[in-house]
PDB file of C-alpha atoms in Angstrom:
ATOM      1  CA  ALA A 681       4.521 -20.718 -22.461  1.00 53.00           C
ATOM      2  CA  VAL A 682       5.077 -24.065 -20.853  1.00 57.00           C
ATOM      3  CA  SER A 683       8.771 -23.886 -21.784  1.00 70.00           C
ATOM      4  CA  THR A 684       9.310 -20.192 -21.578  1.00 73.00           C
ATOM      5  CA  PRO A 685      10.274 -20.471 -17.624  1.00 74.00           C
ATOM      6  CA  CYS A 686      13.025 -23.171 -18.893  1.00 80.00           C
ATOM      7  CA  SER A 687      14.302 -21.380 -20.983  1.00 83.00           C
ATOM      8  CA  THR A 688      15.071 -18.191 -18.916  1.00 84.00           C
ATOM      9  CA  ALA A 689      16.727 -20.641 -16.704  1.00 85.00           C
ATOM     10  CA  SER A 690      18.700 -21.638 -19.228  1.00 87.00           C
ATOM     11  CA  LEU A 691      19.599 -18.009 -20.224  1.00 86.00           C
ATOM     12  CA  ARG A 692      20.747 -17.443 -16.649  1.00 86.00           C
ATOM     13  CA  ALA A 693      22.674 -21.293 -16.699  1.00 89.00           C
ATOM     14  CA  ALA A 694      24.781 -20.044 -19.860  1.00 91.00           C
ATOM     15  CA  GLY A 695      25.494 -16.773 -18.571  1.00 87.00           C
ATOM     16  CA  LEU A 696      23.428 -14.670 -20.419  1.00 85.00           C
ATOM     17  CA  ALA A 697      20.492 -13.344 -18.254  1.00 82.00           C
ATOM     18  CA  ASP A 698      21.383  -9.990 -19.595  1.00 83.00           C
ATOM     19  CA  ILE A 699      18.395 -11.555 -22.315  1.00 86.00           C
ATOM     20  CA  GLN A 700      15.111  -9.901 -21.504  1.00 88.00           C
ATOM     21  CA  VAL A 701      12.673 -12.561 -22.536  1.00 90.00           C
ATOM     22  CA  ILE A 702       9.397 -11.124 -23.727  1.00 92.00           C
ATOM     23  CA  VAL A 703       5.930 -13.082 -24.063  1.00 93.00           C
ATOM     24  CA  GLY A 704       2.806 -12.398 -26.507  1.00 93.00           C
ATOM     25  CA  GLY A 705      -0.309 -14.304 -27.276  1.00 94.00           C
ATOM     26  CA  ILE A 706      -3.330 -15.759 -25.274  1.00 95.00           C
ATOM     27  CA  VAL A 707      -2.151 -15.821 -22.031  1.00 94.00           C
ATOM     28  CA  PRO A 708      -3.955 -16.430 -18.719  1.00 94.00           C
ATOM     29  CA  ALA A 709      -2.884 -14.306 -15.546  1.00 93.00           C
ATOM     30  CA  LYS A 710      -2.357 -17.422 -14.027  1.00 94.00           C
ATOM     31  CA  ASP A 711       0.071 -18.558 -16.047  1.00 92.00           C
ATOM     32  CA  GLU A 712       1.213 -14.198 -16.511  1.00 94.00           C
ATOM     33  CA  LYS A 713       2.372 -14.501 -13.210  1.00 94.00           C
ATOM     34  CA  VAL A 714       4.046 -17.351 -13.409  1.00 91.00           C
ATOM     35  CA  LEU A 715       6.553 -16.106 -16.640  1.00 91.00           C
ATOM     36  CA  LEU A 716       7.103 -12.819 -15.014  1.00 93.00           C
ATOM     37  CA  ALA A 717       8.064 -15.125 -11.674  1.00 91.00           C
ATOM     38  CA  ALA A 718      10.697 -16.954 -14.003  1.00 88.00           C
ATOM     39  CA  GLY A 719      12.091 -13.873 -15.270  1.00 89.00           C
ATOM     40  CA  VAL A 720      10.066 -12.585 -18.087  1.00 92.00           C
ATOM     41  CA  ALA A 721      10.387  -8.828 -19.211  1.00 93.00           C
ATOM     42  CA  GLN A 722       7.341  -8.548 -19.923  1.00 94.00           C
ATOM     43  CA  VAL A 723       3.749  -9.987 -21.599  1.00 96.00           C
ATOM     44  CA  PHE A 724       1.638  -8.643 -24.623  1.00 96.00           C
ATOM     45  CA  HIS A 725      -1.680  -9.648 -24.505  1.00 96.00           C
ATOM     46  CA  PRO A 726      -3.669  -9.792 -28.254  1.00 97.00           C
ATOM     47  CA  GLY A 727      -4.636  -6.730 -29.487  1.00 97.00           C
ATOM     48  CA  ALA A 728      -1.768  -4.349 -27.553  1.00 97.00           C
ATOM     49  CA  ALA A 729      -1.033  -1.434 -29.518  1.00 97.00           C
ATOM     50  CA  LEU A 730       2.624  -1.815 -31.755  1.00 96.00           C
ATOM     51  CA  ASP A 731       3.442   1.352 -30.265  1.00 97.00           C
ATOM     52  CA  ASP A 732       3.025  -0.122 -26.380  1.00 96.00           C
ATOM     53  CA  ILE A 733       5.492  -3.040 -27.963  1.00 96.00           C
ATOM     54  CA  VAL A 734       7.911  -0.880 -29.476  1.00 97.00           C
ATOM     55  CA  THR A 735       7.668   1.167 -26.190  1.00 96.00           C
ATOM     56  CA  ALA A 736       8.666  -1.834 -23.971  1.00 95.00           C
ATOM     57  CA  VAL A 737      11.174  -3.094 -26.191  1.00 95.00           C
ATOM     58  CA  ARG A 738      13.317   0.326 -26.998  1.00 95.00           C
ATOM     59  CA  ALA A 739      12.912   0.336 -22.894  1.00 95.00           C
ATOM     60  CA  LEU A 740      14.275  -3.499 -22.011  1.00 92.00           C
ATOM     61  CA  ALA A 741      17.258  -2.327 -24.742  1.00 92.00           C
ATOM     62  CA  ALA A 742      17.763   0.940 -23.463  1.00 93.00           C
ATOM     63  CA  ALA A 743      18.295  -0.686 -19.534  1.00 89.00           C
ATOM     64  CA  ARG A 744      20.299  -3.740 -20.797  1.00 86.00           C
ATOM     65  CA  HIS A 745      22.850  -1.262 -22.746  1.00 88.00           C
ATOM     66  CA  ALA A 746      23.101   0.936 -19.340  1.00 90.00           C
ATOM     67  CA  ARG A 747      23.831  -2.202 -17.413  1.00 83.00           C
ATOM     68  CA  GLN A 748      26.657  -3.151 -20.152  1.00 82.00           C
ATOM     69  CA  GLY A 749      27.512   0.071 -20.393  1.00 82.00           C
ATOM     70  CA  ALA A 750      27.615   0.668 -16.156  1.00 68.00           C
ATOM     71  CA  SER A 751      29.694  -2.858 -15.696  1.00 62.00           C
ATOM     72  CA  ALA A 752      32.233  -2.227 -18.343  1.00 52.00           C
TER      73      ALA A 752
END
């Protein structure tokens, strides 16, 4: 998780800010706040239901698709 803020900054610097970063695992609450502030779209913790993860990924993909369509 430590390198994730660098990854999101690198994506923005490369003009790829529309790529959403999702993190999963054991993430302390204070680190989760840092990750979200750095641009991470979603943090999933152990035990997250697969259906919830799939729903979130689909929603992020749909939002990205809508943004791309709006900018075309």
